[in-house]
Coordinates of C-alpha atoms in Angstrom, one line a residue:
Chain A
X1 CA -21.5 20.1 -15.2
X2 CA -21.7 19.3 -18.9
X3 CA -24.0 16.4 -20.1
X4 CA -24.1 14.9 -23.6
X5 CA -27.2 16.5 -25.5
X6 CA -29.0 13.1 -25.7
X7 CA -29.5 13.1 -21.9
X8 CA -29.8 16.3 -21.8
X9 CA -32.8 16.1 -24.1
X10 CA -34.2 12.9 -22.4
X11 CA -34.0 14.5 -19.1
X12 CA -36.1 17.8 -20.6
X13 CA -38.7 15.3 -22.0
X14 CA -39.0 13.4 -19.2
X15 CA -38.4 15.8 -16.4
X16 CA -42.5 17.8 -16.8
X17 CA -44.4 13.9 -17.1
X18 CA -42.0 12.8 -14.3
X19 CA -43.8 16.4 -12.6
X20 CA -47.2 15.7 -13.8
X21 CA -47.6 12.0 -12.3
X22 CA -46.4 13.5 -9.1
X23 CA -48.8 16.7 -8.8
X24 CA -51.6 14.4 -10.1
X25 CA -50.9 12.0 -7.0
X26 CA -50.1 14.3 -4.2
X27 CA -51.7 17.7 -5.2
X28 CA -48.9 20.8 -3.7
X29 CA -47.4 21.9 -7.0
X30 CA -44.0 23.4 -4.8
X31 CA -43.2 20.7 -2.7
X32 CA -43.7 18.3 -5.8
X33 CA -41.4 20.6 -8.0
X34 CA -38.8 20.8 -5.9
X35 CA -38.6 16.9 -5.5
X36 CA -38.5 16.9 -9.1
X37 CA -35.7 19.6 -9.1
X38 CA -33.8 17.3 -6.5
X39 CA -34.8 14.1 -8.9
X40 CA -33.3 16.1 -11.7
X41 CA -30.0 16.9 -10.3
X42 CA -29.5 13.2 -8.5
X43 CA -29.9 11.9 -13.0
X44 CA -27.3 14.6 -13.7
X45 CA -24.7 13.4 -11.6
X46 CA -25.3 9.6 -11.8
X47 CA -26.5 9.3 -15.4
X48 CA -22.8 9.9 -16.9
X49 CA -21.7 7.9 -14.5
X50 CA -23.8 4.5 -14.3
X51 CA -25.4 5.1 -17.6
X52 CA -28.9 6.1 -18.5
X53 CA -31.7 3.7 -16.8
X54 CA -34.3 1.9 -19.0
X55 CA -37.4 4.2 -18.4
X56 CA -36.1 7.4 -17.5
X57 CA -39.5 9.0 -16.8
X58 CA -40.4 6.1 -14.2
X59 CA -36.7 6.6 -12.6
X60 CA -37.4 10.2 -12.0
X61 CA -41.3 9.5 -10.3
X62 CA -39.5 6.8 -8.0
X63 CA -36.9 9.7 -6.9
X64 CA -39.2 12.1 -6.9
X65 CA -41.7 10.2 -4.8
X66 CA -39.2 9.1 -2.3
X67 CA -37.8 13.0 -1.8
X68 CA -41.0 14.1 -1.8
X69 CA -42.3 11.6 0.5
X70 CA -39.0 12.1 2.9
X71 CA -39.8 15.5 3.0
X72 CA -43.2 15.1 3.9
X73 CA -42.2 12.7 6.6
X74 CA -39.8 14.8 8.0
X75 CA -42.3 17.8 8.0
X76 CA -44.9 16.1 9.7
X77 CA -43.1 14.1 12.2
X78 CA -43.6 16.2 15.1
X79 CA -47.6 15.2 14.3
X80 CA -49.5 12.8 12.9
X81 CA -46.8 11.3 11.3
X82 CA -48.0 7.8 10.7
X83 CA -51.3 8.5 9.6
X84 CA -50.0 11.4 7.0
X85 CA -47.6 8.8 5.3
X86 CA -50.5 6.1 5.1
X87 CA -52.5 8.8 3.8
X88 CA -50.7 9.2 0.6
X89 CA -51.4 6.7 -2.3
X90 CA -48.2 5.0 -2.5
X91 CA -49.1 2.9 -5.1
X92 CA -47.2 2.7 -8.5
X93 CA -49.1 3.8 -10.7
X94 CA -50.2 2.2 -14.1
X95 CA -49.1 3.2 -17.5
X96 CA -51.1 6.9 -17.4
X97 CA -52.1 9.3 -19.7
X98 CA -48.7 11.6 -19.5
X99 CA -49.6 13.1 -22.2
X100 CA -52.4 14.8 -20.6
X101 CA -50.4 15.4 -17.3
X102 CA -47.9 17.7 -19.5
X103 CA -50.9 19.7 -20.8
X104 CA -52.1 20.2 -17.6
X105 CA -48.9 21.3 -15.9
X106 CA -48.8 24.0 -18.8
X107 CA -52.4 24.8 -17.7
X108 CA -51.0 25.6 -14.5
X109 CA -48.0 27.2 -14.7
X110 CA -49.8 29.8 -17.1
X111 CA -52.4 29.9 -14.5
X112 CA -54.3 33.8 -14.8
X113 CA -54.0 34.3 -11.2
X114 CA -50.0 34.7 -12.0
X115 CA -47.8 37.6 -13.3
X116 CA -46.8 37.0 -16.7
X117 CA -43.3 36.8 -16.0
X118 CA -43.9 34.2 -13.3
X119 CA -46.5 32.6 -15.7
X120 CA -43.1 32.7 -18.4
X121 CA -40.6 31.8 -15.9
X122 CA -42.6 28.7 -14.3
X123 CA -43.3 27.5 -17.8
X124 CA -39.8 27.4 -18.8
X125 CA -38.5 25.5 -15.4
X126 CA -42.0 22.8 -15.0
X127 CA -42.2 22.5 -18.7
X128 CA -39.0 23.4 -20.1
X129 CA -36.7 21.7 -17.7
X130 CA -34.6 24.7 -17.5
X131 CA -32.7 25.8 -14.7
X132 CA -32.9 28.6 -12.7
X133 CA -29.7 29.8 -14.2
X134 CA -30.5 29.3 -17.7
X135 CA -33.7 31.1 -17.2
X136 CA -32.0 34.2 -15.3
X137 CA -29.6 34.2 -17.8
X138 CA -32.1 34.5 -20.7
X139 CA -34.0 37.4 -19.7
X140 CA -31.0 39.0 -17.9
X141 CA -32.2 39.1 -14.1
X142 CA -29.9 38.1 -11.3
X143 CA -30.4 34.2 -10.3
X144 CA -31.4 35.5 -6.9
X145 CA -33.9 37.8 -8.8
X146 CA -35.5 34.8 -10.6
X147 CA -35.5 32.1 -7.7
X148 CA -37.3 34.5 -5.9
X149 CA -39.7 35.1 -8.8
X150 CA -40.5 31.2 -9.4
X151 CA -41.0 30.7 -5.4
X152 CA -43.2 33.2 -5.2
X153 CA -45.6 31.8 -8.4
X154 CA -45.6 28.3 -6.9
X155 CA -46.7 30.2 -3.2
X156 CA -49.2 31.9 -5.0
X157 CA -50.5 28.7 -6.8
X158 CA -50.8 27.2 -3.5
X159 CA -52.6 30.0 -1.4
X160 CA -54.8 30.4 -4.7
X161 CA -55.9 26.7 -4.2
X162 CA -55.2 26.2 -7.5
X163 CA -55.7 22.6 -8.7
X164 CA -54.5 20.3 -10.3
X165 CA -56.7 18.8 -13.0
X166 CA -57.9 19.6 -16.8
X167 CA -59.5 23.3 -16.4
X168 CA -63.2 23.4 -16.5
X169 CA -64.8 22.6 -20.7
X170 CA -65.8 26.6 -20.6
X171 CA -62.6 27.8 -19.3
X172 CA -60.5 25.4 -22.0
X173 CA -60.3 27.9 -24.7
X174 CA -59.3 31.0 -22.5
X175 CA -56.8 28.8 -21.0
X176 CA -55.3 27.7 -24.1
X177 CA -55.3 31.0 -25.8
X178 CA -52.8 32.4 -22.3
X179 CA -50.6 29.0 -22.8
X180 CA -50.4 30.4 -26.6
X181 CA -49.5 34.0 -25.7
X182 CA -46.3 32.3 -22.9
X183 CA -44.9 30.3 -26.0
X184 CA -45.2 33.2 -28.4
X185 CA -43.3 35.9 -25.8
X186 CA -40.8 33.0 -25.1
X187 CA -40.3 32.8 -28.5
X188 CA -40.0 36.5 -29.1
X189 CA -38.1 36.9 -26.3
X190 CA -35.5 35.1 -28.1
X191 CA -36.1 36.1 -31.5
X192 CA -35.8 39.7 -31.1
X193 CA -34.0 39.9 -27.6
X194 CA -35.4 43.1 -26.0
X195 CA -32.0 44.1 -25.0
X196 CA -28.6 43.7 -24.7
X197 CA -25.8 42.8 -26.8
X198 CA -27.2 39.9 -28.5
X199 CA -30.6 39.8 -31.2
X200 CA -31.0 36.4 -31.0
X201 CA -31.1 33.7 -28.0
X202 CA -31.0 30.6 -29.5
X203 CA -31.8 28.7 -26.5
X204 CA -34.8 30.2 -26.3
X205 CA -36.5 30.4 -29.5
X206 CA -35.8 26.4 -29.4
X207 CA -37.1 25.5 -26.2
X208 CA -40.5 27.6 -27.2
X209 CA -40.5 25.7 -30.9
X210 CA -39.9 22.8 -28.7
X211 CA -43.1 23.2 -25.7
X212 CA -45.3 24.5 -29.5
X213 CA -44.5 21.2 -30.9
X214 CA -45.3 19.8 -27.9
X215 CA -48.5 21.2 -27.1
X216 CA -49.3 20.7 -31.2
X217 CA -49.2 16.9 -30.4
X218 CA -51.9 17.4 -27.2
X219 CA -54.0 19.7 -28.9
X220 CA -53.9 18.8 -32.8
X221 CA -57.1 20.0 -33.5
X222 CA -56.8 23.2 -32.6
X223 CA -56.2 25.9 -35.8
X224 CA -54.6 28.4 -33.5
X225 CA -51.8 26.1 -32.0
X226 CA -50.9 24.7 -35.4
X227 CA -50.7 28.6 -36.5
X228 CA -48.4 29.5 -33.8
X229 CA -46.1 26.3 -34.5
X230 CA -46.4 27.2 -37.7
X231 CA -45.6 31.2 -37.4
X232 CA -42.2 29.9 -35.3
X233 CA -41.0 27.7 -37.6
X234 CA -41.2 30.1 -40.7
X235 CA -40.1 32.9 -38.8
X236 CA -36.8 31.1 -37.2
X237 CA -36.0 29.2 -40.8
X238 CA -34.9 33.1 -41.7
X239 CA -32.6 32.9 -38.7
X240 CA -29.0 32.3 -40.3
X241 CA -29.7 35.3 -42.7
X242 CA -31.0 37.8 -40.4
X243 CA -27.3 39.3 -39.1
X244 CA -24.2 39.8 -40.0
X245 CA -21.3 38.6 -38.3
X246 CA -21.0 41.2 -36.6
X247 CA -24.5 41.1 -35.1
X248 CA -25.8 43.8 -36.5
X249 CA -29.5 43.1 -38.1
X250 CA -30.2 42.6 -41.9
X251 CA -33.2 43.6 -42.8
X252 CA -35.7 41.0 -45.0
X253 CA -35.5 42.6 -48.4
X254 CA -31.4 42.6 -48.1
X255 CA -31.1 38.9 -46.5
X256 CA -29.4 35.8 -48.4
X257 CA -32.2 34.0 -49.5
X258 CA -30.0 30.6 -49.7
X259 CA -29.6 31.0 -46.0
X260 CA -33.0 30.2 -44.8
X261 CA -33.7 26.9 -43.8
X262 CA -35.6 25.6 -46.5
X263 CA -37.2 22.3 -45.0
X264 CA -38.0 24.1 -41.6
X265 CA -40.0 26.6 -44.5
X266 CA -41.4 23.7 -45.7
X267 CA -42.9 22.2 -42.5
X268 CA -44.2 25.5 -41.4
X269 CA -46.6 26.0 -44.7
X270 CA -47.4 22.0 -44.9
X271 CA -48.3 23.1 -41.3
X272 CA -50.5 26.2 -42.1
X273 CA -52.0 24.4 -44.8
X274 CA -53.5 21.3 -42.9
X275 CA -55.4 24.3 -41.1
X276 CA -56.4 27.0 -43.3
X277 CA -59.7 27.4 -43.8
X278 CA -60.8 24.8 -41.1
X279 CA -62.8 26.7 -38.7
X280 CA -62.3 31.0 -38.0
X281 CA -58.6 32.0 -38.9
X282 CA -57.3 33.1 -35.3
X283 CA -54.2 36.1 -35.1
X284 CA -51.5 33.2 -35.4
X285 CA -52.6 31.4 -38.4
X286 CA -52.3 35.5 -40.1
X287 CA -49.4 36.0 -39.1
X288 CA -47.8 32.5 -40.0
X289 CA -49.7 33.3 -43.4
X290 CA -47.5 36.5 -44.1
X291 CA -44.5 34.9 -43.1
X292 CA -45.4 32.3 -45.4
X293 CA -45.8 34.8 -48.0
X294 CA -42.3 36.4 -47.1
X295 CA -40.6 32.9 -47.0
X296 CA -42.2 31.8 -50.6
X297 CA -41.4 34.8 -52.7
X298 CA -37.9 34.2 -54.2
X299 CA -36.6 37.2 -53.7
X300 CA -37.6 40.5 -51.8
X301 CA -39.1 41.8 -55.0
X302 CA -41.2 39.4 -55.8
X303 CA -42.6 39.4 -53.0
X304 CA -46.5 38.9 -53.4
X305 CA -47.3 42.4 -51.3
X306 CA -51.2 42.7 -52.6
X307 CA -51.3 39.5 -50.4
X308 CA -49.6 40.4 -47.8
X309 CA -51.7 43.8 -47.7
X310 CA -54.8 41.9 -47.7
X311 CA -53.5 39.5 -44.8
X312 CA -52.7 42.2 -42.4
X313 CA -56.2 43.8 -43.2
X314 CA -58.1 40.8 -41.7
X315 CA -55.5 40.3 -39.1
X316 CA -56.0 44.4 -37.9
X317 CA -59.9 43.1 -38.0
X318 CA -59.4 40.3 -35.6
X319 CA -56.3 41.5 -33.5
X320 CA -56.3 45.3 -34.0
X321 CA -52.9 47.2 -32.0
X322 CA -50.2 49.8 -33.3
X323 CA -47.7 46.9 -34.0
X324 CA -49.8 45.4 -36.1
X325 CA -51.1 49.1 -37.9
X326 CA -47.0 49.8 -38.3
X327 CA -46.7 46.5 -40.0
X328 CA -49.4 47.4 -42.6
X329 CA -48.2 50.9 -43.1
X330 CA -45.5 48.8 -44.8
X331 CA -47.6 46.7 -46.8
X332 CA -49.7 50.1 -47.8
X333 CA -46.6 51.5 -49.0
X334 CA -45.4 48.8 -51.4
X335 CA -48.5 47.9 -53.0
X336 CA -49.9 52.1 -52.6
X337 CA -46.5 53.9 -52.7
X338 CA -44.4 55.1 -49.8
X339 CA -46.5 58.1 -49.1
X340 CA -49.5 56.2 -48.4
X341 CA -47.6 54.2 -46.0
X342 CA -46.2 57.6 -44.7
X343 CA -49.7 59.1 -43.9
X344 CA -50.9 55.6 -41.8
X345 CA -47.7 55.8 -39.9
X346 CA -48.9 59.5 -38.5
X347 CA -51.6 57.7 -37.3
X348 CA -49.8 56.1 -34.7
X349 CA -47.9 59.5 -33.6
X350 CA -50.3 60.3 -31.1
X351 CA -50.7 56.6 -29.8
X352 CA -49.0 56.3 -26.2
X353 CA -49.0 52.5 -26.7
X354 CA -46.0 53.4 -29.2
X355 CA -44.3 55.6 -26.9
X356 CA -42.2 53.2 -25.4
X357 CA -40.9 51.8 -29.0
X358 CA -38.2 53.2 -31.4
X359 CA -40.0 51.0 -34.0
X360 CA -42.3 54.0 -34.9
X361 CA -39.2 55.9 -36.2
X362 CA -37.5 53.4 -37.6
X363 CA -40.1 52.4 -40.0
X364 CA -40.8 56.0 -41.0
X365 CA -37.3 56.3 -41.9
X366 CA -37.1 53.6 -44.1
X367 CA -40.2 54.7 -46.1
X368 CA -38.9 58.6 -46.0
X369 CA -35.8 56.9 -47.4
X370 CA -38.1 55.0 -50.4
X371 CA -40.1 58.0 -50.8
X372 CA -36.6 60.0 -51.4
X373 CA -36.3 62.4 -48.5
X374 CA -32.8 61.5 -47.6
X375 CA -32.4 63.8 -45.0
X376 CA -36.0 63.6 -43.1
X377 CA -35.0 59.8 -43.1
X378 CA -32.0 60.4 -41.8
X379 CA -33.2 62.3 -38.7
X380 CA -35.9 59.0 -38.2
X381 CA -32.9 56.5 -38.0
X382 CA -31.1 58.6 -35.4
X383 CA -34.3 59.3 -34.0
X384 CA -35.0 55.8 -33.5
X385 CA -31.2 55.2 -32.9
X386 CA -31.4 56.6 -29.9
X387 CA -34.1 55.2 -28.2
X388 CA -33.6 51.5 -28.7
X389 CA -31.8 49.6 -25.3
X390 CA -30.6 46.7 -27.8
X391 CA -26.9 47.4 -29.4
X392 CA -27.4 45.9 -32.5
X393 CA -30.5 47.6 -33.4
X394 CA -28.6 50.9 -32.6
X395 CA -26.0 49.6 -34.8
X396 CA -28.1 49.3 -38.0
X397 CA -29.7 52.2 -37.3
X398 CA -26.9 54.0 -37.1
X399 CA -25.6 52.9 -40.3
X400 CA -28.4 53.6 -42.2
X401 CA -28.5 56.9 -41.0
X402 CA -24.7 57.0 -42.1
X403 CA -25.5 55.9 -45.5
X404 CA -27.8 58.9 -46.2
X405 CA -26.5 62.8 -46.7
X406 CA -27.1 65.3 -44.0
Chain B
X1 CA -6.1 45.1 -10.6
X2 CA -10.0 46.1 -11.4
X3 CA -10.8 48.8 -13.3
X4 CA -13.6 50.6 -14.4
X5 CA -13.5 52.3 -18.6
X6 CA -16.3 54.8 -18.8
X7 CA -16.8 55.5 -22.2
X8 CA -18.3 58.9 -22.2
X9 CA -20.3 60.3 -25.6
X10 CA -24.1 60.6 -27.1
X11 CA -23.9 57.9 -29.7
X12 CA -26.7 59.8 -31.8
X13 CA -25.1 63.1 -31.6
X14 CA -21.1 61.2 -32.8
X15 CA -23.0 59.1 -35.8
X16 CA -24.0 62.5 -36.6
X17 CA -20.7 63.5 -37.9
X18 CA -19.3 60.0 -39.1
X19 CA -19.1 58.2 -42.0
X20 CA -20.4 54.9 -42.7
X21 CA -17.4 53.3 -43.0
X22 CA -16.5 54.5 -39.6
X23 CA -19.2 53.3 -37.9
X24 CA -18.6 49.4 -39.5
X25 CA -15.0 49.7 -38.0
X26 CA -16.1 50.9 -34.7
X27 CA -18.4 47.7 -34.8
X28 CA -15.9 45.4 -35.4
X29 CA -13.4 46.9 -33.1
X30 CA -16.0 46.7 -30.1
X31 CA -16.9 43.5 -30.9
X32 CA -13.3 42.3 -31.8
X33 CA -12.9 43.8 -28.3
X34 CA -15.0 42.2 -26.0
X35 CA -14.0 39.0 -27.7
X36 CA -10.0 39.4 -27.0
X37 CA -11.0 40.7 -23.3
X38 CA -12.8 37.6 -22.9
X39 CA -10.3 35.2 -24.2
X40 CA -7.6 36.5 -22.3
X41 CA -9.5 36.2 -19.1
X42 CA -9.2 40.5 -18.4
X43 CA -13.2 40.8 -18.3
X44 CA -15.0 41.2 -15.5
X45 CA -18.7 42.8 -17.3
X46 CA -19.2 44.9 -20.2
X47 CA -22.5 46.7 -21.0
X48 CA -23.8 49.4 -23.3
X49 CA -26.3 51.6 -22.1
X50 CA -29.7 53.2 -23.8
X51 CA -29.0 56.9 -24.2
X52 CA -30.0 59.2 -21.7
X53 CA -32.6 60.6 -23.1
X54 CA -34.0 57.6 -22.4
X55 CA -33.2 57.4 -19.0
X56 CA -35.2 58.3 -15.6
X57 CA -34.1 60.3 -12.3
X58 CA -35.7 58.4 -9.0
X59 CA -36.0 60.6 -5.7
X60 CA -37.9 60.5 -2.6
X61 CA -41.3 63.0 -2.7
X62 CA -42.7 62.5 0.8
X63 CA -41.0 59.3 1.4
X64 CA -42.3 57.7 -1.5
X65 CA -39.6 57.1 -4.8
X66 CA -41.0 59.3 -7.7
X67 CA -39.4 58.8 -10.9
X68 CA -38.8 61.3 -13.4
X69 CA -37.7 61.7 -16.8
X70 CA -34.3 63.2 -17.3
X71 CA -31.5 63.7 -17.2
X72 CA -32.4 66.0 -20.2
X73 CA -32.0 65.8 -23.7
X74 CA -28.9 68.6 -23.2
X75 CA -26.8 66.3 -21.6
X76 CA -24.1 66.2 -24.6
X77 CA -21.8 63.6 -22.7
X78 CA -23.1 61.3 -20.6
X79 CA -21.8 57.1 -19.2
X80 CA -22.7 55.5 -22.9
X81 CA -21.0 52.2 -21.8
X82 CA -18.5 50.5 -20.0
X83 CA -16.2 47.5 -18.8
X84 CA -15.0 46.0 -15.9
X85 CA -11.6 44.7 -16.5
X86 CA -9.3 42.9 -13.8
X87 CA -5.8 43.1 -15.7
X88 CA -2.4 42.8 -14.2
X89 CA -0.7 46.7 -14.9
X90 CA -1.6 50.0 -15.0
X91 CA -0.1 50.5 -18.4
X92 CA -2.4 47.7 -19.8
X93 CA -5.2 50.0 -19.0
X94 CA -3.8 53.1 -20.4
X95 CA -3.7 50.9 -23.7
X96 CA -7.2 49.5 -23.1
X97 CA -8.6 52.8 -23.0
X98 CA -6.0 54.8 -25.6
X99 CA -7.9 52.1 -27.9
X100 CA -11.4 52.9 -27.0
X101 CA -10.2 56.5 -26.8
X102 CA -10.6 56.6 -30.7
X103 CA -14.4 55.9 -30.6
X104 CA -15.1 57.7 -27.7
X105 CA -15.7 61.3 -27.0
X106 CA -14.0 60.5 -23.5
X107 CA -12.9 57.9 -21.7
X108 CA -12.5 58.1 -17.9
X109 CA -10.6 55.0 -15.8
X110 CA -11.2 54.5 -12.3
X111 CA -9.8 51.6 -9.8
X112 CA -12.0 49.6 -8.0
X113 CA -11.6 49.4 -4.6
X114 CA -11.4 45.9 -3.3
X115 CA -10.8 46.7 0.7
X116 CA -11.4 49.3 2.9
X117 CA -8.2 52.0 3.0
X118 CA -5.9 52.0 6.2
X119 CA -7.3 54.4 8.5

């Protein structure tokens, strides 16, 4: 079934406050989500048909409610069935604080009592409005695979007792920081697709932008949720350039500069700027710094690497981890020369964190390549080439390794 | 008819010997490819797989699966990709695979079975 983007969009708005209202009144997380699932369908089909109702949000709770209060009926009518149904607190409820339901629901699905793929999947389906299907689909697991995955989270939530409420003032920030990290691997999961034909999935690197933004109206004053908006926004503005037609990857320093979204550039720094320097600079704000830096230069060399080089200095202080050393090692070599760069990437050789990666090799081939050894690069790239699981990675490595002599 | 195309090879090992230009029109003639199989309705599933010596043997130590690396990094040829195609002749598939052929180290066809054989 196809649905014009508008109520599409209204449905994925209003589909997590239409969840939120029901949790908050009836507590079971499961039972409520898949009344909201059922609520969700039932606008699909008769949306189109008998166009979209005035208040889609409270059309959705009074579906909702009513399969969710069938069901409950029918469950407990061998017993107690009367007093169960009295029980519940059937009364409409005034104009609430949704905003604060939504917040909570992404409290919840990112609970720490759940895998992080459940914590990703459940945020994408409670908050995101996406279907099972869609979310399969991204991360390339059979349907069955990721049903399974989701029913199992929302069991989990339930036998854990977890509530539903704000978390406790001295849990907050923990919490907060784990919504953060979901967002960001949704957003990398899409950015740099981990596998498969594709680099880029659309779909999701929007619906994470989309739950950041979000989130950035629920929590404005935090530094760290305006750096992550931020770091998405001037990341994904570099989208267009970043392949060929082909699919194959273009690296930052050979991208058409004309091609990056120059307003979504715009947002991102007006963004980082309302924060920086209000409060202690968290790993997101750094990062959405250097991007900054990348997005601003003009072209790849004038790029202000001193700067960059200092930012990825602090950010090793505050979040230290190989990636991040490899992404220095770059800096170091074009502000110290490529050797310098070379020697901090031998740091890493021993590191089984970077076992798993071809990123090691493939950044020591491109600074053997600036420092001249053609051929010692050459082995990198098809070093690397081979250990990637994405075809269009393989791709460019594979023709840069072409481009250089035996 | 369903088919199987095994395209047989160690990517690393054929870039090896290949120019650049090579490798750009082996690009566009896979992706080119998978596009025209799409459009006229002849593919079933297409992947590309991480090379082997990335891959990992699974057995049964004691009962309990034990994975292992391998196979090892002297496997010259090994699956590097392939497609499921459902197309209507058996000399459709000879041309399917005579195209691939020219990328490929080897290319191996097999039918898939969709009942049980008369016994």
């Amino acid at each position: 079934m196809t649905l014009e983007p508008a109520v599409e969009d209204l449905l994925r708005t209003a589909a997590p406050q239409a969840l939120g209202v029901l949790v908050r009144r009836y507590g079971q997380f499961d039972a409520c989500e898949d009344a909201v699932q059922e609520a969700l369908l039932a606008a699909a089909q008769q949306w189109p048909v008998d166009g979209v109702p005035d208040s889609p949000r409270s059309w959705l709770v009074t579906v909702a409610s009513r399969r969710f209060v069938d069901e409950v009926r029918s469950a407990e009518a061998r017993r107690r069935r009367e007093e169960t149904v009295a029980a519940l607190d059937l009364v409409e409820p005034g104009e609430v604080e949704q905003s604060d339901d939504t917040l909570t629901l992404l409290f919840l699905c990112c609970h720490p009592a759940l895998p992080l793929p459940a914590q990703l999947a459940l945020t994408l389906r409670a908050v995101g409005g996406l279907t099972t299907a869609e979310i399969a689909a991204a991360f390339l697991v059979p349907e069955a695979t990721m049903a399974q995955r989701i029913s199992r989270a929302k069991q989990k939530l339930k036998a854990g007792g977890a509530r539903f409420g704000p978390p406790a003032p001295e849990e907050r920030a923990e919490r907060l920081r784990t919504v953060l990290h979901v967002l960001y691997l949704i957003f990398n999961e899409g950015y740099t697709a981990s596998s498969g034909s594709r680099t880029q999935r659309a779909d999701l690197t929007a619906e994470a932008i989309r739950l950041t933004r979000l989130l950035y109206r629920l929590a404005p004053g935090d530094g760290e949720v305006a750096g992550l908006l931020a770091l998405m926004l001037l990341t994904d503005a570099r989208r267009e350039a970043r392949t060929t037609a082909d699919g194959v990857p273009v690296p930052l320093a050979e991208q058409d500069r004309s091609r990056w979204d120059a307003d979504q550039i715009a947002d991102g720094v007006a963004l980082l700027t309302s924060v920086l320097g209000g409060g202690a600079v968290g790993p997101y704000q750094l990062q959405a710094a250097i991007a900054a830096v990348h997005d601003e230069a003009p072209s790849a060399d004038a790029t202000d690497w001193p700067q960059i080089l200092a930012l990825y200095e602090v950010l090793e202080k505050v979040a230290p981890g190989p990636v991040v050393t490899l992404s220095r090692a770059v800096a170091v070599a074009m502000v110290h020369g490529p050797r310098a760069g070379l020697a901090l990437v031998g740091t890493l050789d021993d590191d089984d964190r970077m076992t798993q990666t071809h990123r090691l090799d493939a950044v020591r081939g491109h600074l053997l390549e600036l420092a001249g050894d053609l051929s010692g690069a050459r082995e990198a790239y098809l070093r690397a080439a081979r250990r990637t699981a994405s075809v269009p990675e393989q791709r460019y490595l594979a023709l840069r390794a072409a481009g250089l002599p035996g | 008819m369903k088919y199987m195309i095994m395209m047989f090879g160690d990517a690393a090992s054929m870039q090896e010997t290949v120019s650049k230009e090579w490798i750009e029109e082996m690009i566009g003639f896979m992706v080119q490819l998978d596009k025209d199989l799409e459009a006229s309705g002849e593919l079933v599933f297409q992947q590309g797989l991480a090379d082997a010596s990335t891959a990992m043997t699974v057995s049964l130590q004691d009962g309990l699966p034990v994975a292992t690396d391998g196979p090892f990094a002297e496997t010259k040829e090994s699956l590097i990709g392939f497609w499921v195609v459902d197309v209507e002749s058996e000399a459709r598939i000879v041309e399917l695979a005579g195209q691939i052929a020219k990328y490929a180290g080897r290319v191996e066809v097999r039918q898939a079975m969709d009942a049980p054989p008369d016994l």
